[in-house]
Coordinates of C-alpha atoms and ligand atoms in Angstrom, one line a residue:
I1103 CA -13.5 -23.0 0.4
H1104 CA -9.9 -22.8 -0.7
I1105 CA -8.3 -19.4 -1.2
A1106 CA -5.3 -18.6 -3.3
I1107 CA -3.7 -15.4 -2.0
V1108 CA -1.6 -13.6 -4.7
L1109 CA 0.9 -11.0 -3.6
G1110 CA 4.1 -9.5 -4.8
T1111 CA 5.1 -6.2 -3.3
R1112 CA 5.7 -4.5 0.1
P1113 CA 2.2 -2.9 0.5
E1114 CA 0.5 -6.2 -0.5
I1115 CA 2.5 -8.2 2.1
I1116 CA 1.6 -5.7 4.8
K1117 CA -2.0 -5.3 3.9
L1118 CA -2.7 -9.0 3.3
S1119 CA -0.9 -10.0 6.5
P1120 CA -4.1 -9.6 8.6
V1121 CA -6.0 -11.7 6.0
I1122 CA -3.4 -14.5 6.2
R1123 CA -3.7 -14.4 10.0
E1124 CA -7.5 -14.6 9.8
C1125 CA -7.2 -17.7 7.4
E1126 CA -5.0 -19.3 10.0
R1127 CA -7.4 -18.4 12.9
R1128 CA -10.3 -19.9 11.0
D1129 CA -8.3 -22.9 10.0
L1130 CA -9.2 -22.2 6.3
P1131 CA -7.1 -23.8 3.6
Y1132 CA -5.2 -21.3 1.6
T1133 CA -2.2 -21.1 -0.8
L1134 CA 0.2 -18.3 -0.9
I1135 CA 1.5 -17.3 -4.3
H1136 CA 4.3 -14.7 -4.4
T1137 CA 5.0 -13.2 -7.8
G1138 CA 8.4 -11.9 -6.9
Q1139 CA 7.7 -8.4 -8.1
H1140 CA 9.5 -7.2 -5.0
Y1141 CA 12.6 -9.3 -4.1
S1142 CA 15.1 -7.1 -2.3
D1143 CA 15.2 -8.2 1.4
E1144 CA 14.1 -4.8 2.6
L1145 CA 11.0 -4.8 0.4
D1146 CA 10.1 -8.4 0.9
S1147 CA 11.6 -11.0 3.3
V1148 CA 12.0 -8.5 6.1
F1149 CA 8.1 -8.3 6.2
F1150 CA 7.7 -12.1 6.1
D1151 CA 10.0 -12.5 9.0
Q1152 CA 8.8 -9.6 11.1
L1153 CA 5.1 -10.2 10.5
E1154 CA 5.7 -13.9 11.0
L1155 CA 4.0 -14.9 7.8
P1156 CA 4.4 -18.4 6.3
E1157 CA 6.8 -19.1 3.4
P1158 CA 4.9 -18.7 0.1
D1159 CA 3.8 -22.1 -1.4
Y1160 CA 4.7 -20.7 -4.9
H1161 CA 7.5 -18.2 -5.5
L1162 CA 7.4 -17.1 -9.1
D1163 CA 10.6 -15.0 -9.1
V1164 CA 9.5 -12.7 -11.9
G1165 CA 11.6 -9.7 -10.8
S1166 CA 11.7 -6.3 -12.4
D1167 CA 11.0 -5.5 -16.0
S1168 CA 8.9 -3.3 -18.2
H1169 CA 5.2 -3.3 -17.4
G1170 CA 4.2 -5.6 -20.3
A1171 CA 7.1 -8.1 -19.8
Q1172 CA 6.7 -8.2 -16.0
T1173 CA 2.9 -8.6 -16.1
G1174 CA 3.1 -11.1 -18.9
K1175 CA 5.5 -13.4 -17.0
M1176 CA 3.4 -13.2 -13.9
L1177 CA 0.2 -14.0 -15.9
A1178 CA 1.7 -17.2 -17.3
E1179 CA 3.1 -18.3 -14.0
I1180 CA 0.1 -17.5 -11.9
E1181 CA -2.1 -19.4 -14.4
Q1182 CA 0.1 -22.5 -13.9
A1183 CA -0.1 -22.2 -10.1
L1184 CA -3.9 -21.7 -10.2
L1185 CA -4.3 -24.7 -12.5
D1186 CA -2.2 -26.7 -10.1
V1187 CA -4.0 -25.6 -6.9
E1188 CA -7.6 -25.3 -8.2
P1189 CA -8.7 -22.8 -5.6
D1190 CA -12.3 -21.6 -5.3
V1191 CA -11.2 -17.9 -5.1
A1192 CA -8.0 -15.9 -5.9
L1193 CA -7.6 -12.9 -3.6
V1194 CA -5.6 -9.9 -4.8
Q1195 CA -5.0 -6.6 -2.9
G1196 CA -4.4 -3.1 -4.3
D1197 CA -3.2 -1.8 -7.6
T1198 CA 0.2 -3.3 -8.6
N1199 CA 1.1 -5.3 -11.7
S1200 CA 0.9 -8.4 -9.5
V1201 CA -2.7 -7.6 -8.8
L1202 CA -3.5 -7.1 -12.5
A1203 CA -1.8 -10.4 -13.4
G1204 CA -3.5 -12.4 -10.6
A1205 CA -6.9 -11.0 -11.6
I1206 CA -6.5 -11.6 -15.3
A1207 CA -5.1 -15.1 -14.8
A1208 CA -8.0 -16.1 -12.6
S1209 CA -10.6 -14.5 -14.9
K1210 CA -10.0 -17.1 -17.6
L1211 CA -10.2 -20.1 -15.2
P1212 CA -13.0 -21.5 -13.1
V1213 CA -11.7 -19.4 -10.1
E1214 CA -13.6 -16.5 -8.6
I1215 CA -11.7 -13.3 -7.9
G1216 CA -11.8 -11.2 -4.7
H1217 CA -10.3 -7.7 -4.9
V1218 CA -9.3 -6.3 -1.6
E1219 CA -9.2 -2.4 -1.8
A1220 CA -11.7 -2.3 -4.7
G1221 CA -13.2 0.9 -6.0
L1222 CA -10.2 3.3 -5.4
R1223 CA -10.0 5.9 -8.2
S1224 CA -7.5 8.7 -8.8
F1225 CA -9.3 9.4 -12.1
D1226 CA -5.8 9.8 -13.6
R1227 CA -5.4 7.2 -16.3
E1228 CA -1.7 8.2 -16.8
M1229 CA -1.0 6.2 -13.6
P1230 CA -0.3 2.5 -14.2
E1231 CA -2.0 1.8 -10.9
E1232 CA -5.2 3.4 -12.1
T1233 CA -5.4 1.0 -15.1
N1234 CA -4.6 -1.9 -12.8
R1235 CA -7.4 -1.0 -10.4
V1236 CA -10.0 -0.4 -13.0
V1237 CA -9.3 -3.7 -14.9
T1238 CA -9.1 -5.7 -11.7
D1239 CA -12.4 -4.4 -10.4
H1240 CA -14.1 -5.2 -13.7
V1241 CA -13.1 -8.9 -13.6
A1242 CA -13.6 -9.4 -9.9
D1243 CA -16.5 -11.2 -8.4
Y1244 CA -16.0 -9.9 -4.8
L1245 CA -15.3 -6.2 -4.6
F1246 CA -14.1 -5.4 -1.1
A1247 CA -14.4 -1.7 -1.0
P1248 CA -12.7 -0.1 2.0
T1249 CA -15.2 2.9 2.3
D1250 CA -18.5 4.1 1.1
T1251 CA -16.6 6.5 -1.2
S1252 CA -14.9 3.6 -3.0
A1253 CA -18.2 1.7 -3.1
D1254 CA -19.8 4.7 -4.7
N1255 CA -17.1 4.8 -7.4
L1256 CA -18.0 1.2 -8.2
R1257 CA -21.8 2.0 -8.3
D1258 CA -21.0 4.8 -10.7
E1259 CA -19.3 2.3 -13.0
G1260 CA -22.5 0.2 -12.9
F1261 CA -21.4 -2.7 -10.7
D1262 CA -24.2 -4.9 -9.3
E1263 CA -24.7 -4.2 -5.6
S1264 CA -24.4 -7.9 -4.9
R1265 CA -20.7 -7.8 -5.8
I1266 CA -19.9 -4.8 -3.5
H1267 CA -18.9 -5.4 0.1
V1268 CA -17.8 -2.4 2.3
T1269 CA -15.3 -3.9 4.7
G1270 CA -12.9 -1.1 5.8
N1271 CA -9.3 -1.2 4.8
T1272 CA -7.1 -4.1 6.0
V1273 CA -4.4 -1.5 6.6
V1274 CA -6.3 -0.5 9.8
D1275 CA -6.1 -4.2 10.9
A1276 CA -2.4 -4.1 10.3
V1277 CA -1.8 -0.8 12.1
H1278 CA -3.9 -2.0 15.1
Q1279 CA -2.0 -5.2 15.2
H1280 CA 1.4 -3.5 15.2
R1281 CA 1.3 0.0 16.5
T1282 CA 1.8 -0.8 20.2
L1283 CA 4.5 -3.4 19.3
A1284 CA 6.2 -0.6 17.3
T1285 CA 6.2 1.7 20.3
E1286 CA 7.5 -1.0 22.6
K1287 CA 10.1 -2.7 20.4
S1288 CA 11.4 -0.2 17.8
T1289 CA 14.6 1.7 18.7
I1290 CA 14.7 3.6 15.4
L1291 CA 14.2 7.1 17.0
D1292 CA 17.2 6.5 19.3
D1293 CA 19.2 4.9 16.5
L1294 CA 18.7 7.9 14.3
D1295 CA 18.9 10.4 17.2
L1296 CA 15.4 11.8 16.5
T1297 CA 13.2 13.6 18.9
P1298 CA 9.4 13.0 18.5
R1299 CA 7.7 15.9 16.6
E1300 CA 11.0 17.4 15.7
Y1301 CA 11.4 15.8 12.3
A1302 CA 9.3 15.2 9.1
L1303 CA 9.1 11.8 7.4
L1304 CA 9.3 11.6 3.6
T1305 CA 8.5 8.8 1.2
A1306 CA 8.5 9.3 -2.5
H1307 CA 8.7 6.4 -5.0
R1308 CA 5.8 7.0 -7.4
A1309 CA 7.0 6.6 -11.1
E1310 CA 5.4 9.9 -12.2
N1311 CA 7.5 11.7 -9.6
V1312 CA 10.8 10.0 -9.4
D1313 CA 11.2 8.9 -13.0
D1314 CA 11.0 12.5 -14.2
R1315 CA 14.2 14.5 -13.3
A1316 CA 12.5 17.9 -13.2
R1317 CA 9.6 16.7 -11.0
F1318 CA 11.9 14.8 -8.6
A1319 CA 14.1 17.9 -8.3
D1320 CA 11.1 20.1 -7.6
L1321 CA 9.9 17.7 -5.0
L1322 CA 13.3 17.7 -3.2
N1323 CA 13.4 21.5 -3.4
G1324 CA 9.9 21.8 -1.9
V1325 CA 10.9 19.5 0.9
E1326 CA 14.0 21.5 1.6
R1327 CA 11.8 24.6 2.0
I1328 CA 9.7 22.8 4.6
S1329 CA 12.9 22.1 6.5
T1330 CA 13.8 25.8 6.5
E1331 CA 10.3 27.0 7.3
L1332 CA 9.5 24.5 10.1
G1333 CA 13.1 24.2 11.4
V1334 CA 13.0 20.4 11.2
N1335 CA 15.1 17.8 9.5
I1336 CA 13.6 15.3 7.1
V1337 CA 14.0 11.5 7.2
Y1338 CA 13.6 9.7 3.9
P1339 CA 13.6 5.9 3.8
I1340 CA 14.3 5.6 0.1
H1341 CA 12.6 3.1 -2.2
P1342 CA 15.1 1.4 -4.6
R1343 CA 13.3 2.9 -7.6
A1344 CA 13.9 6.4 -6.3
R1345 CA 17.5 5.6 -5.2
N1346 CA 18.3 4.4 -8.7
R1347 CA 16.8 7.5 -10.3
L1348 CA 18.7 9.9 -8.0
D1349 CA 22.0 8.2 -9.1
E1350 CA 21.0 8.2 -12.7
F1351 CA 19.9 11.8 -12.7
G1352 CA 22.9 12.9 -10.6
L1353 CA 20.5 14.9 -8.4
D1354 CA 21.9 16.5 -5.3
V1355 CA 19.9 15.7 -2.1
P1356 CA 19.7 18.8 0.2
S1357 CA 21.7 18.2 3.4
C1358 CA 18.5 18.6 5.5
I1359 CA 17.2 15.3 4.0
E1360 CA 18.6 12.2 5.6
L1361 CA 18.4 9.2 3.3
I1362 CA 18.0 5.9 5.0
E1363 CA 17.3 2.4 3.8
P1364 CA 13.7 1.3 3.5
Q1365 CA 12.6 0.3 7.0
D1366 CA 10.8 -2.8 8.4
Y1367 CA 7.2 -2.3 9.4
L1368 CA 7.7 -1.7 13.2
D1369 CA 10.4 0.9 12.6
F1370 CA 8.5 2.6 9.9
L1371 CA 5.3 2.7 12.0
D1372 CA 7.4 4.3 14.8
L1373 CA 8.8 6.8 12.4
E1374 CA 5.3 7.7 11.2
Q1375 CA 3.8 7.9 14.7
A1376 CA 6.4 10.4 16.0
A1377 CA 6.7 12.6 12.9
T1378 CA 5.5 16.2 13.0
V1379 CA 4.2 15.8 9.5
I1380 CA 4.4 13.1 6.8
L1381 CA 5.2 14.0 3.2
T1382 CA 4.5 11.2 0.8
D1383 CA 3.3 10.0 -2.6
S1384 CA 2.5 6.6 -1.3
G1385 CA -1.0 5.3 -1.1
G1386 CA -0.6 3.2 2.1
V1387 CA 1.4 6.0 3.9
Q1388 CA -1.5 8.5 3.3
E1389 CA -3.8 6.0 5.0
E1390 CA -1.5 5.2 7.8
A1391 CA -0.8 8.8 8.6
C1392 CA -4.6 9.4 8.8
I1393 CA -5.1 6.3 11.1
L1394 CA -2.2 7.3 13.3
G1395 CA -3.4 10.9 13.7
V1396 CA -0.3 12.5 12.0
P1397 CA -0.9 15.3 9.4
C1398 CA 0.0 14.3 5.9
V1399 CA 1.0 16.3 2.8
T1400 CA 0.6 14.4 -0.5
L1401 CA 3.2 15.2 -3.2
R1402 CA 0.9 14.3 -6.1
D1403 CA -1.6 15.9 -8.4
S1404 CA -4.4 13.4 -7.6
T1405 CA -5.2 10.9 -4.9
E1406 CA -7.4 7.8 -4.8
R1407 CA -7.6 8.3 -1.0
P1408 CA -9.9 11.5 -0.9
E1409 CA -11.3 10.3 2.5
T1410 CA -8.0 11.5 4.1
I1411 CA -8.6 15.0 2.7
D1412 CA -12.3 15.1 3.5
V1413 CA -11.6 14.4 7.2
G1414 CA -8.8 17.1 7.3
A1415 CA -5.9 14.7 7.7
N1416 CA -4.2 15.2 4.3
R1417 CA -3.6 17.9 1.8
L1418 CA -2.9 17.4 -1.9
V1419 CA -0.1 19.8 -3.0
G1420 CA 1.4 18.4 -6.2
I1421 CA 5.2 19.0 -6.6
D1422 CA 5.4 22.8 -6.9
P1423 CA 8.0 23.8 -4.2
D1424 CA 6.0 26.7 -2.8
A1425 CA 2.8 24.6 -2.7
I1426 CA 4.7 21.9 -0.8
R1427 CA 6.1 24.3 1.7
N1428 CA 2.7 26.1 2.2
G1429 CA 0.9 22.8 2.5
A1430 CA 3.3 21.5 5.2
V1431 CA 3.2 24.7 7.2
E1432 CA -0.6 24.6 7.3
M1433 CA -0.8 20.9 8.1
A1434 CA 1.9 21.1 10.8
D1435 CA -0.6 23.2 12.8
V1436 CA -3.9 21.4 12.3
A1437 CA -5.9 19.8 15.0
T1438 CA -5.4 16.0 14.7
D1439 CA -8.7 14.8 16.2
W1440 CA -10.2 13.7 12.9
E1441 CA -12.1 10.4 12.5
N1442 CA -10.4 7.5 10.9
P1443 CA -12.5 6.9 7.7
F1444 CA -10.9 3.4 6.9
G1445 CA -12.9 1.2 9.3
D1446 CA -12.6 -0.5 12.7
G1447 CA -9.8 -3.0 12.1
N1448 CA -12.0 -5.9 11.3
A1449 CA -11.8 -5.7 7.5
S1450 CA -10.1 -9.1 7.2
K1451 CA -12.8 -10.8 9.2
R1452 CA -15.5 -9.3 7.0
I1453 CA -13.6 -10.3 3.8
L1454 CA -13.3 -13.9 4.9
T1455 CA -16.9 -14.0 6.2
A1456 CA -18.1 -12.8 2.7
L1457 CA -15.9 -15.4 0.9
C1458 CA -17.2 -18.2 3.2
Q1459 CA -20.8 -17.4 2.3
S1460 CA -20.0 -18.0 -1.4
P1461 CA -22.0 -20.6 -3.2
A1462 CA -18.8 -22.6 -3.6
D1463 CA -18.9 -23.3 0.1
D1464 CA -22.3 -23.4 1.6
Q1465 CA -21.2 -25.7 4.3
Q1466 CA -18.6 -23.4 5.8
V1467 CA -19.4 -22.3 9.3
I1468 CA -19.7 -18.5 9.4
Q1469 CA -17.7 -17.0 12.2
Ligands
UD1_834 C1 5.4 -1.0 -7.4 C2 4.0 -0.7 -7.8 C3 3.5 0.6 -7.1 C4 3.7 0.4 -5.6 C5 5.1 0.0 -5.3 C6 5.1 -0.3 -3.8 C7 3.4 -1.3 -10.2 C8 3.1 -0.8 -11.5 N1 3.9 -0.4 -9.3 O1 6.2 0.1 -7.8 O2 2.1 0.8 -7.4 O3 3.4 1.7 -5.0 O4 5.4 -1.2 -6.0 O5 6.4 -0.2 -3.3 O6 3.1 -2.4 -9.9 N2 13.5 -2.8 -7.3 C9 14.5 -3.2 -6.5 N3 14.1 -4.2 -5.6 C10 12.9 -4.8 -5.6 C11 11.9 -4.3 -6.5 C12 12.2 -3.3 -7.3 O7 15.6 -2.8 -6.5 O8 12.7 -5.7 -4.8 C13 13.8 -1.6 -8.3 C14 14.2 -2.1 -9.7 O9 15.2 -1.2 -10.2 C15 12.9 -1.9 -10.4 C16 12.3 -0.7 -9.7 O10 12.7 -0.8 -8.4 O11 13.1 -1.7 -11.8 C17 10.8 -0.6 -9.8 O12 10.2 -1.8 -9.3 P1 8.7 -2.2 -9.8 O13 8.2 -3.4 -9.1 O14 8.6 -2.1 -11.3 O15 7.8 -0.9 -9.3 P2 7.8 -0.1 -7.9 O16 8.3 1.3 -8.2 O17 8.3 -0.9 -6.9
UDP835 N1 6.6 1.0 4.5 C1 7.6 0.3 5.3 N2 8.9 0.8 5.3 C2 9.3 1.9 4.6 C3 8.3 2.5 3.8 C4 7.0 2.1 3.8 O1 7.3 -0.6 6.0 O2 10.4 2.2 4.6 C5 5.2 0.5 4.5 C6 4.2 1.5 5.0 O3 4.0 1.4 6.4 C7 3.0 1.1 4.2 C8 3.5 0.5 3.0 O4 4.9 0.2 3.2 O5 2.2 0.1 4.9 C9 3.4 1.4 1.8 O6 4.0 0.9 0.7 P1 4.5 1.7 -0.5 O7 4.6 3.1 -0.2 O8 5.7 1.0 -1.1 O9 3.4 1.5 -1.6 P2 2.0 2.1 -1.9 O10 1.1 2.1 -0.7 O11 2.2 3.5 -2.5 O12 1.5 1.3 -3.0

């Protein structure tokens, strides 16, 4: 079997890194196609270097644009790459425009599609990511659902059981492969003069939060109230989208919030592990907080990661400043002995085993 792995953004590089390593371990032929949706070093090459990933075979350099223009460019270029490579399967991960383009391109070619992190639903069609998930799932042949909850979402939409594989989330594989290294190697806490459990970590980059001046201002205001209430400073590695919006809106950032550059994976994991509470609108960060045993407060109106809330690791508070403060005060005190709902860290093995059992490759030895 020959697998084309399509990726383009920070979370896809991180969450597909265990899958790439597993292809290497099994000596499976694969082709890496990078759309170039993320291109700044701190969102892209820093992860290839630190996670020791191979150079992409194809770099499509699409860059930033409106949804339609960006997805359209990727679609045309991924199609060319797939025609060139003729893989058996194209593998995509998550819910970005790169995922949508990879899935649609493959769907019109004799190439099967595997969707890693299938079946997540926020049930909020206003989010571009929700459209990307729904469309990708519906053209995919292999639906790699991380949990029973995500598999149930697929069943509710009428998917045939034979397409659904509950694998766990590859983010657990990534965290297991790097958390000890992060503790050993990262010096970020010293560099920023931070004491474990005496700061909160913030990430906010979601379009619906940071592209709306009033929502972004409310979010910052709520975070400032947490600082006052809990007596902690806030560290905010800021995504370029959010940084651009802050500048454009001329918003003042409260002095209790320290803006820093986006971090590499080991430094970010270390910042997560030692935080007293994590405040985020990121999907991957909600999962990692839950896996690492750090309470999380999600600054959104909906989440496609309800498992984190069900186990008591996360609270959904929206962006109302009082709700943000109250949520953080409650979460800072919770017992952190919840079960990790995202699997045992062998998701990438299960994904490759399922792909190797495909009719395209009956001869493949199953490991
Ligand atoms: C994208 C995903 C989002 C995901 C996030 C991960 C879509 C629709 N959105 O959002 O689901 O959570 O990636 O981080 O696919 N920019 C840079 N450097 C870069 C990339 C972007 O400066 O390397 C800036 C540009 O100003 C760009 C803006 O960030 O216009 C937004 O980038 P884009 O890729 O459109 O969306 P993200 O917000 O990164
Ligand atoms: N991340 C990182 N450095 C940072 C912020 C996030 O390495 O400064 C990692 C984080 O550990 C997680 C992933 O990026 O694995 C989440 O990506 P992001 O929040 O950009 O996207 P989302 O998960 O919301 O799609």
